[in-house]
Amino acid sequence: MTVDSAALLEALPVSITDVETAATRLRPYLAPTPMRSYPLLDADVGHGIAVLVKHENHQPTQSFKIRNGLNAVLARSLEERARGGIGASTGNHGLGIAYAGRLTGMPITVCVPLGNNPEKNAAIRGLGATLVEEGAAYDETIRACARIRDERGLVLLHSTNDVHVIAGAGTMTLEMLEQEPALDALIIALGGGSQAVGAMAVAAAMRPSLKVYAVGATEAPAQYESWVRGEQLTGRPAATFAEGIATGSAYPITFPALRAGLSGFVQVSEEEMYGAVRDLIRYTGNLPEGAAAAGLAGLRRLAPQLAGQRVGIVMCGGNLSLRALERALRQ
């Protein structure tokens, strides 16, 4: 897909200035994460592609979403922090805001779906947040979160519909271009869209030739179908093990930019992501969660059209459940 630069700039909810401000806020708390190449991974992908893996699994909460959550909390006033914050999450956003709450003293409540990744739930509680388990699916959890926010007068820390969240996510791409200025393409697992939209905001200002591609799960097709049809869909099924992209809706703050700015969007199956989990462990010695493996699974589909290029994929999180790890290794 050819990107209309003017349309993208109009659709972006954040600017490079917002991202640079977020980077300044986060710098005292978060060290840069490594971006590495692995010859065996290059050989596996083929087509002369140089693969660069951004290791956001090395963050304190093992996920890029600490950038989002910490920036969202640090941007709040002291009065808002005193009231306490609440967010809905399948885990990584919850970990991010829980970590930020512990740093700043802001009381945090995290709402997760029933049957959520138990390791993520335990980690959220371990950071001192209050965990509420409600809703058979994430969209139901969001509604529960809104009800509790209204009942208790809490500040909503939305995982996507928040400019500070998107600016925080953009700091990852800012860092990647500092580490590899000649990057040609970036493949990002798409949940709510903060990571991809943040990437496009940075690319538009610093490297307009950088193409951003999205990867979604076939078992959570809302974002893909919205992008293809050109309309924001909600209430779609989401049954993927990759919690970070298990969304049933497109979001108003990110959808216009995704529609205007993505160079392409592919879907991958559960088995493709399980295979990519196994292969990333084999090639990098790191543990990726499902969404973190989606980038490699998507790259394998996109490889013929990216031949000879320098392509970044993001190991966006390492919080894989033991059950999912066992299945990946059994393949």
mmCIF file of C-alpha atoms in Angstrom:
data_model
loop_
_atom_site.group_PDB
_atom_site.id
_atom_site.type_symbol
_atom_site.label_atom_id
_atom_site.label_comp_id
_atom_site.label_asym_id
_atom_site.label_seq_id
_atom_site.Cartn_x
_atom_site.Cartn_y
_atom_site.Cartn_z
ATOM 1 C CA MET A 1 0.000 0.000 0.000
ATOM 2 C CA THR A 2 1.274 3.468 -0.911
ATOM 3 C CA VAL A 3 1.237 5.847 2.042
ATOM 4 C CA ASP A 4 -0.135 9.366 1.593
ATOM 5 C CA SER A 5 2.244 11.418 3.749
ATOM 6 C CA ALA A 6 -0.082 14.405 4.027
ATOM 7 C CA ALA A 7 -3.017 12.226 5.085
ATOM 8 C CA LEU A 8 -0.843 10.455 7.642
ATOM 9 C CA LEU A 9 0.370 13.694 9.221
ATOM 10 C CA GLU A 10 -3.230 14.845 9.540
ATOM 11 C CA ALA A 11 -4.287 11.539 11.130
ATOM 12 C CA LEU A 12 -1.454 11.177 13.636
ATOM 13 C CA PRO A 13 -2.590 11.877 17.231
ATOM 14 C CA VAL A 14 0.961 12.722 18.407
ATOM 15 C CA SER A 15 3.932 14.600 16.988
ATOM 16 C CA ILE A 16 7.664 14.017 17.158
ATOM 17 C CA THR A 17 7.753 16.715 19.857
ATOM 18 C CA ASP A 18 5.342 14.660 21.982
ATOM 19 C CA VAL A 19 7.564 11.612 21.570
ATOM 20 C CA GLU A 20 10.737 13.529 22.413
ATOM 21 C CA THR A 21 9.033 14.959 25.514
ATOM 22 C CA ALA A 22 8.093 11.416 26.542
ATOM 23 C CA ALA A 23 11.683 10.274 25.996
ATOM 24 C CA THR A 24 12.899 13.021 28.332
ATOM 25 C CA ARG A 25 10.372 11.933 30.989
ATOM 26 C CA LEU A 26 11.343 8.278 30.740
ATOM 27 C CA ARG A 27 15.115 8.666 30.555
ATOM 28 C CA PRO A 28 15.696 8.777 34.357
ATOM 29 C CA TYR A 29 13.771 5.522 34.787
ATOM 30 C CA LEU A 30 14.381 3.336 31.709
ATOM 31 C CA ALA A 31 17.655 2.396 30.056
ATOM 32 C CA PRO A 32 17.722 1.839 26.269
ATOM 33 C CA THR A 33 16.958 -1.743 25.291
ATOM 34 C CA PRO A 34 19.300 -3.566 22.899
ATOM 35 C CA MET A 35 18.666 -4.127 19.197
ATOM 36 C CA ARG A 36 20.554 -7.167 17.922
ATOM 37 C CA SER A 37 21.100 -9.212 14.810
ATOM 38 C CA TYR A 38 21.358 -13.008 14.675
ATOM 39 C CA PRO A 39 22.964 -14.679 11.636
ATOM 40 C CA LEU A 40 20.899 -17.863 12.011
ATOM 41 C CA LEU A 41 17.699 -15.812 12.079
ATOM 42 C CA ASP A 42 18.773 -13.987 8.908
ATOM 43 C CA ALA A 43 19.414 -17.348 7.250
ATOM 44 C CA ASP A 44 16.023 -18.662 8.359
ATOM 45 C CA VAL A 45 14.116 -15.642 6.979
ATOM 46 C CA GLY A 46 16.182 -15.621 3.774
ATOM 47 C CA HIS A 47 15.730 -13.259 0.800
ATOM 48 C CA GLY A 48 18.885 -11.374 1.798
ATOM 49 C CA ILE A 49 17.038 -9.663 4.659
ATOM 50 C CA ALA A 50 19.042 -8.355 7.617
ATOM 51 C CA VAL A 51 16.781 -8.840 10.650
ATOM 52 C CA LEU A 52 17.209 -6.544 13.645
ATOM 53 C CA VAL A 53 15.444 -7.616 16.838
ATOM 54 C CA LYS A 54 14.460 -4.904 19.319
ATOM 55 C CA HIS A 55 14.507 -6.508 22.765
ATOM 56 C CA GLU A 56 11.719 -4.808 24.682
ATOM 57 C CA ASN A 57 11.539 -8.019 26.692
ATOM 58 C CA HIS A 58 14.546 -6.566 28.570
ATOM 59 C CA GLN A 59 12.409 -3.818 30.113
ATOM 60 C CA PRO A 60 11.773 -3.972 33.905
ATOM 61 C CA THR A 61 8.292 -5.425 33.237
ATOM 62 C CA GLN A 62 9.515 -7.482 30.231
ATOM 63 C CA SER A 63 7.364 -5.420 27.837
ATOM 64 C CA PHE A 64 7.440 -2.211 25.795
ATOM 65 C CA LYS A 65 4.225 -1.160 27.516
ATOM 66 C CA ILE A 66 6.172 0.134 30.477
ATOM 67 C CA ARG A 67 7.002 3.055 28.160
ATOM 68 C CA ASN A 68 3.282 3.684 27.655
ATOM 69 C CA GLY A 69 2.178 3.294 31.242
ATOM 70 C CA LEU A 70 5.034 5.199 32.823
ATOM 71 C CA ASN A 71 4.658 8.166 30.465
ATOM 72 C CA ALA A 72 0.899 8.223 31.037
ATOM 73 C CA VAL A 73 1.354 8.361 34.823
ATOM 74 C CA LEU A 74 4.250 10.829 34.822
ATOM 75 C CA ALA A 75 2.215 13.198 32.635
ATOM 76 C CA ARG A 76 -0.614 13.332 35.215
ATOM 77 C CA SER A 77 -0.907 16.097 37.793
ATOM 78 C CA LEU A 78 -0.209 15.468 41.467
ATOM 79 C CA GLU A 79 -3.949 15.780 42.153
ATOM 80 C CA GLU A 80 -4.726 13.097 39.563
ATOM 81 C CA ARG A 81 -2.059 10.801 40.950
ATOM 82 C CA ALA A 82 -3.516 11.177 44.434
ATOM 83 C CA ARG A 83 -6.937 10.051 43.157
ATOM 84 C CA GLY A 84 -5.500 6.808 41.796
ATOM 85 C CA GLY A 85 -5.562 5.291 38.324
ATOM 86 C CA ILE A 86 -7.294 2.372 36.670
ATOM 87 C CA GLY A 87 -6.776 0.533 33.404
ATOM 88 C CA ALA A 88 -8.015 -2.561 31.594
ATOM 89 C CA SER A 89 -5.370 -4.956 30.356
ATOM 90 C CA THR A 90 -4.516 -8.496 29.353
ATOM 91 C CA GLY A 91 -1.337 -8.008 31.350
ATOM 92 C CA ASN A 92 1.452 -5.890 29.904
ATOM 93 C CA HIS A 93 -0.297 -2.511 30.097
ATOM 94 C CA GLY A 94 -1.341 -3.459 33.615
ATOM 95 C CA LEU A 95 2.261 -4.231 34.504
ATOM 96 C CA GLY A 96 3.352 -0.906 33.039
ATOM 97 C CA ILE A 97 0.918 1.223 35.026
ATOM 98 C CA ALA A 98 1.468 -0.882 38.161
ATOM 99 C CA TYR A 99 5.222 -0.270 37.888
ATOM 100 C CA ALA A 100 4.582 3.443 37.339
ATOM 101 C CA GLY A 101 2.283 3.533 40.338
ATOM 102 C CA ARG A 102 4.935 1.990 42.541
ATOM 103 C CA LEU A 103 7.483 4.558 41.336
ATOM 104 C CA THR A 104 5.220 7.581 41.829
ATOM 105 C CA GLY A 105 2.977 6.524 44.708
ATOM 106 C CA MET A 106 -0.161 6.562 42.537
ATOM 107 C CA PRO A 107 -2.576 3.809 43.649
ATOM 108 C CA ILE A 108 -3.350 1.583 40.656
ATOM 109 C CA THR A 109 -6.217 -0.794 39.882
ATOM 110 C CA VAL A 110 -5.894 -3.174 36.940
ATOM 111 C CA CYS A 111 -8.872 -4.980 35.408
ATOM 112 C CA VAL A 112 -8.117 -8.213 33.530
ATOM 113 C CA PRO A 113 -10.339 -10.797 31.809
ATOM 114 C CA LEU A 114 -11.313 -13.993 33.577
ATOM 115 C CA GLY A 115 -8.798 -16.714 32.806
ATOM 116 C CA ASN A 116 -6.047 -14.192 32.087
ATOM 117 C CA ASN A 117 -2.395 -15.249 32.021
ATOM 118 C CA PRO A 118 -1.802 -16.246 35.680
ATOM 119 C CA GLU A 119 1.859 -15.269 35.636
ATOM 120 C CA LYS A 120 0.962 -11.749 34.483
ATOM 121 C CA ASN A 121 -1.739 -11.507 37.159
ATOM 122 C CA ALA A 122 0.741 -12.485 39.862
ATOM 123 C CA ALA A 123 3.290 -9.960 38.600
ATOM 124 C CA ILE A 124 0.717 -7.133 38.651
ATOM 125 C CA ARG A 125 -0.181 -7.947 42.246
ATOM 126 C CA GLY A 126 3.503 -8.194 43.085
ATOM 127 C CA LEU A 127 3.973 -4.581 41.993
ATOM 128 C CA GLY A 128 1.354 -3.503 44.526
ATOM 129 C CA ALA A 129 -1.625 -2.904 42.231
ATOM 130 C CA THR A 130 -5.183 -4.029 42.977
ATOM 131 C CA LEU A 131 -6.230 -6.704 40.468
ATOM 132 C CA VAL A 132 -9.872 -7.077 39.401
ATOM 133 C CA GLU A 133 -10.760 -10.141 37.311
ATOM 134 C CA GLU A 134 -13.973 -9.511 35.383
ATOM 135 C CA GLY A 135 -15.262 -10.178 31.869
ATOM 136 C CA ALA A 136 -15.101 -13.243 29.661
ATOM 137 C CA ALA A 137 -13.396 -11.167 26.940
ATOM 138 C CA TYR A 138 -11.285 -8.019 26.906
ATOM 139 C CA ASP A 139 -14.111 -5.781 25.660
ATOM 140 C CA GLU A 140 -16.202 -6.854 28.681
ATOM 141 C CA THR A 141 -13.242 -6.083 30.920
ATOM 142 C CA ILE A 142 -13.076 -2.564 29.448
ATOM 143 C CA ARG A 143 -16.714 -2.004 30.406
ATOM 144 C CA ALA A 144 -16.028 -3.235 33.938
ATOM 145 C CA CYS A 145 -13.072 -0.858 34.128
ATOM 146 C CA ALA A 146 -15.279 2.092 33.101
ATOM 147 C CA ARG A 147 -17.858 1.207 35.756
ATOM 148 C CA ILE A 148 -15.275 0.998 38.547
ATOM 149 C CA ARG A 149 -13.660 4.249 37.413
ATOM 150 C CA ASP A 150 -17.005 6.049 37.672
ATOM 151 C CA GLU A 151 -17.852 4.478 41.032
ATOM 152 C CA ARG A 152 -14.505 5.383 42.621
ATOM 153 C CA GLY A 153 -13.571 8.582 40.800
ATOM 154 C CA LEU A 154 -10.336 7.120 39.468
ATOM 155 C CA VAL A 155 -8.235 8.429 36.581
ATOM 156 C CA LEU A 156 -8.533 6.274 33.468
ATOM 157 C CA LEU A 157 -5.192 5.050 32.133
ATOM 158 C CA HIS A 158 -6.395 3.587 28.841
ATOM 159 C CA SER A 159 -4.080 1.185 27.056
ATOM 160 C CA THR A 160 -4.639 2.916 23.698
ATOM 161 C CA ASN A 161 -6.918 5.972 23.727
ATOM 162 C CA ASP A 162 -4.405 8.256 25.437
ATOM 163 C CA VAL A 163 -1.920 10.531 23.671
ATOM 164 C CA HIS A 164 0.635 10.019 26.445
ATOM 165 C CA VAL A 165 0.442 6.248 25.933
ATOM 166 C CA ILE A 166 1.091 6.616 22.198
ATOM 167 C CA ALA A 167 3.916 9.105 22.726
ATOM 168 C CA GLY A 168 5.484 6.704 25.222
ATOM 169 C CA ALA A 169 5.279 3.872 22.694
ATOM 170 C CA GLY A 170 6.915 6.113 20.100
ATOM 171 C CA THR A 171 10.073 6.338 22.187
ATOM 172 C CA MET A 172 10.845 2.758 21.181
ATOM 173 C CA THR A 173 11.123 3.673 17.488
ATOM 174 C CA LEU A 174 13.041 6.830 18.360
ATOM 175 C CA GLU A 175 15.540 4.568 20.095
ATOM 176 C CA MET A 176 15.607 2.100 17.190
ATOM 177 C CA LEU A 177 16.503 4.806 14.679
ATOM 178 C CA GLU A 178 19.284 6.011 16.956
ATOM 179 C CA GLN A 179 20.604 2.436 17.020
ATOM 180 C CA GLU A 180 20.098 1.781 13.278
ATOM 181 C CA PRO A 181 19.457 4.939 11.234
ATOM 182 C CA ALA A 182 19.366 2.966 7.953
ATOM 183 C CA LEU A 183 16.360 0.820 8.907
ATOM 184 C CA ASP A 184 14.149 0.184 5.859
ATOM 185 C CA ALA A 185 11.083 -1.450 7.374
ATOM 186 C CA LEU A 186 9.535 -2.134 10.751
ATOM 187 C CA ILE A 187 7.101 -4.973 11.444
ATOM 188 C CA ILE A 188 4.932 -4.526 14.514
ATOM 189 C CA ALA A 189 2.378 -6.769 16.207
ATOM 190 C CA LEU A 190 -0.866 -4.796 16.342
ATOM 191 C CA GLY A 191 -3.134 -4.812 19.377
ATOM 192 C CA GLY A 192 -4.551 -1.384 20.148
ATOM 193 C CA GLY A 193 -2.071 0.300 17.838
ATOM 194 C CA SER A 194 0.030 2.476 20.160
ATOM 195 C CA GLN A 195 3.296 0.874 19.054
ATOM 196 C CA ALA A 196 2.576 1.201 15.317
ATOM 197 C CA VAL A 197 1.177 4.737 15.505
ATOM 198 C CA GLY A 198 4.063 5.864 17.691
ATOM 199 C CA ALA A 199 6.429 4.362 15.114
ATOM 200 C CA MET A 200 4.746 6.227 12.266
ATOM 201 C CA ALA A 201 4.934 9.541 14.150
ATOM 202 C CA VAL A 202 8.682 9.099 14.580
ATOM 203 C CA ALA A 203 9.261 7.847 11.030
ATOM 204 C CA ALA A 204 7.308 10.734 9.498
ATOM 205 C CA ALA A 205 9.674 13.205 11.157
ATOM 206 C CA MET A 206 12.994 11.356 11.124
ATOM 207 C CA ARG A 207 12.939 8.752 8.330
ATOM 208 C CA PRO A 208 9.984 9.144 5.934
ATOM 209 C CA SER A 209 11.220 6.207 3.838
ATOM 210 C CA LEU A 210 10.742 3.798 6.762
ATOM 211 C CA LYS A 211 7.795 1.512 6.033
ATOM 212 C CA VAL A 212 5.688 0.295 8.947
ATOM 213 C CA TYR A 213 3.829 -3.014 8.610
ATOM 214 C CA ALA A 214 1.317 -4.493 11.045
ATOM 215 C CA VAL A 215 0.752 -8.107 12.042
ATOM 216 C CA GLY A 216 -2.489 -9.373 13.539
ATOM 217 C CA ALA A 217 -3.796 -12.759 14.655
ATOM 218 C CA THR A 218 -6.338 -14.557 12.499
ATOM 219 C CA GLU A 219 -8.169 -15.396 15.737
ATOM 220 C CA ALA A 220 -8.477 -11.688 16.637
ATOM 221 C CA PRO A 221 -9.332 -10.046 13.298
ATOM 222 C CA ALA A 222 -10.949 -6.751 14.371
ATOM 223 C CA GLN A 223 -8.038 -4.469 13.535
ATOM 224 C CA TYR A 224 -7.247 -6.219 10.250
ATOM 225 C CA GLU A 225 -10.869 -6.199 9.091
ATOM 226 C CA SER A 226 -11.206 -2.547 10.097
ATOM 227 C CA TRP A 227 -8.092 -1.645 8.105
ATOM 228 C CA VAL A 228 -9.205 -3.572 5.020
ATOM 229 C CA ARG A 229 -12.761 -2.210 5.086
ATOM 230 C CA GLY A 230 -11.803 1.322 6.044
ATOM 231 C CA GLU A 231 -14.196 1.477 8.983
ATOM 232 C CA GLN A 232 -13.708 1.142 12.718
ATOM 233 C CA LEU A 233 -15.207 -2.180 13.840
ATOM 234 C CA THR A 234 -15.975 -3.230 17.409
ATOM 235 C CA GLY A 235 -17.198 -6.310 19.226
ATOM 236 C CA ARG A 236 -15.326 -8.859 17.121
ATOM 237 C CA PRO A 237 -14.151 -12.203 18.587
ATOM 238 C CA ALA A 238 -10.645 -12.448 20.025
ATOM 239 C CA ALA A 239 -9.469 -15.974 20.828
ATOM 240 C CA THR A 240 -5.699 -15.884 20.356
ATOM 241 C CA PHE A 241 -3.086 -16.999 22.891
ATOM 242 C CA ALA A 242 -1.161 -13.817 22.005
ATOM 243 C CA GLU A 243 -2.731 -11.616 24.687
ATOM 244 C CA GLY A 244 -1.018 -8.461 23.469
ATOM 245 C CA ILE A 245 -2.946 -8.546 20.178
ATOM 246 C CA ALA A 246 -6.153 -10.126 21.484
ATOM 247 C CA THR A 247 -8.348 -7.121 20.799
ATOM 248 C CA GLY A 248 -11.909 -7.225 19.506
ATOM 249 C CA SER A 249 -12.090 -3.598 18.389
ATOM 250 C CA ALA A 250 -10.329 -0.822 16.528
ATOM 251 C CA TYR A 251 -9.803 2.373 18.537
ATOM 252 C CA PRO A 252 -10.738 5.924 17.574
ATOM 253 C CA ILE A 253 -7.414 7.513 18.484
ATOM 254 C CA THR A 254 -5.237 5.084 16.505
ATOM 255 C CA PHE A 255 -7.435 3.820 13.656
ATOM 256 C CA PRO A 256 -7.194 6.890 11.365
ATOM 257 C CA ALA A 257 -3.388 6.821 11.494
ATOM 258 C CA LEU A 258 -3.259 3.048 10.986
ATOM 259 C CA ARG A 259 -5.509 3.368 7.974
ATOM 260 C CA ALA A 260 -3.472 6.227 6.506
ATOM 261 C CA GLY A 261 0.050 5.147 7.406
ATOM 262 C CA LEU A 262 0.546 1.374 7.317
ATOM 263 C CA SER A 263 2.417 0.068 4.296
ATOM 264 C CA GLY A 264 0.780 -3.316 4.759
ATOM 265 C CA PHE A 265 -1.061 -5.566 7.196
ATOM 266 C CA VAL A 266 -0.864 -9.366 7.411
ATOM 267 C CA GLN A 267 -2.559 -11.927 9.621
ATOM 268 C CA VAL A 268 -0.830 -14.966 11.093
ATOM 269 C CA SER A 269 -2.194 -18.157 12.590
ATOM 270 C CA GLU A 270 -1.798 -19.500 16.092
ATOM 271 C CA GLU A 271 0.535 -22.214 14.820
ATOM 272 C CA GLU A 272 2.703 -19.661 13.004
ATOM 273 C CA MET A 273 3.103 -17.691 16.225
ATOM 274 C CA TYR A 274 3.841 -20.798 18.299
ATOM 275 C CA GLY A 275 6.481 -21.735 15.726
ATOM 276 C CA ALA A 276 7.978 -18.252 15.896
ATOM 277 C CA VAL A 277 8.101 -18.461 19.712
ATOM 278 C CA ARG A 278 10.124 -21.647 19.430
ATOM 279 C CA ASP A 279 12.429 -20.256 16.761
ATOM 280 C CA LEU A 280 13.115 -16.994 18.583
ATOM 281 C CA ILE A 281 14.093 -18.998 21.658
ATOM 282 C CA ARG A 282 16.381 -21.100 19.470
ATOM 283 C CA TYR A 283 18.025 -18.204 17.608
ATOM 284 C CA THR A 284 18.156 -15.457 20.240
ATOM 285 C CA GLY A 285 18.151 -17.248 23.586
ATOM 286 C CA ASN A 286 15.284 -14.967 24.690
ATOM 287 C CA LEU A 287 11.737 -15.866 25.716
ATOM 288 C CA PRO A 288 9.079 -14.110 23.594
ATOM 289 C CA GLU A 289 5.382 -14.027 24.375
ATOM 290 C CA GLY A 290 2.863 -14.616 21.595
ATOM 291 C CA ALA A 291 2.618 -11.005 20.417
ATOM 292 C CA ALA A 292 6.419 -10.758 20.470
ATOM 293 C CA ALA A 293 6.606 -13.714 18.078
ATOM 294 C CA ALA A 294 4.029 -12.222 15.714
ATOM 295 C CA GLY A 295 6.660 -9.931 14.186
ATOM 296 C CA LEU A 296 8.769 -12.866 13.025
ATOM 297 C CA ALA A 297 5.687 -14.751 11.821
ATOM 298 C CA GLY A 298 4.618 -11.675 9.863
ATOM 299 C CA LEU A 299 8.113 -11.144 8.445
ATOM 300 C CA ARG A 300 8.084 -14.663 7.050
ATOM 301 C CA ARG A 301 4.945 -13.760 5.087
ATOM 302 C CA LEU A 302 6.299 -10.394 3.959
ATOM 303 C CA ALA A 303 9.858 -11.537 3.203
ATOM 304 C CA PRO A 304 9.573 -11.764 -0.607
ATOM 305 C CA GLN A 305 8.587 -8.100 -0.897
ATOM 306 C CA LEU A 306 11.250 -6.973 1.604
ATOM 307 C CA ALA A 307 14.161 -8.768 -0.060
ATOM 308 C CA GLY A 308 17.566 -7.235 0.602
ATOM 309 C CA GLN A 309 16.292 -4.759 3.197
ATOM 310 C CA ARG A 310 17.148 -4.022 6.820
ATOM 311 C CA VAL A 311 14.008 -4.981 8.734
ATOM 312 C CA GLY A 312 13.247 -4.419 12.403
ATOM 313 C CA ILE A 313 11.009 -6.751 14.371
ATOM 314 C CA VAL A 314 10.076 -6.164 17.991
ATOM 315 C CA MET A 315 10.257 -8.696 20.776
ATOM 316 C CA CYS A 316 7.622 -6.545 22.454
ATOM 317 C CA GLY A 317 7.244 -8.721 25.536
ATOM 318 C CA GLY A 318 8.578 -11.792 27.276
ATOM 319 C CA ASN A 319 5.674 -12.626 29.584
ATOM 320 C CA LEU A 320 4.730 -15.986 28.092
ATOM 321 C CA SER A 321 2.612 -18.311 30.184
ATOM 322 C CA LEU A 322 4.084 -21.700 31.048
ATOM 323 C CA ARG A 323 1.144 -23.357 29.304
ATOM 324 C CA ALA A 324 1.872 -21.520 26.038
ATOM 325 C CA LEU A 325 5.589 -22.237 26.340
ATOM 326 C CA GLU A 326 4.921 -25.944 26.738
ATOM 327 C CA ARG A 327 2.750 -25.964 23.598
ATOM 328 C CA ALA A 328 5.344 -24.063 21.566
ATOM 329 C CA LEU A 329 8.088 -26.508 22.548
ATOM 330 C CA ARG A 330 5.902 -29.541 21.758
ATOM 331 C CA GLN A 331 5.552 -28.507 18.114
#
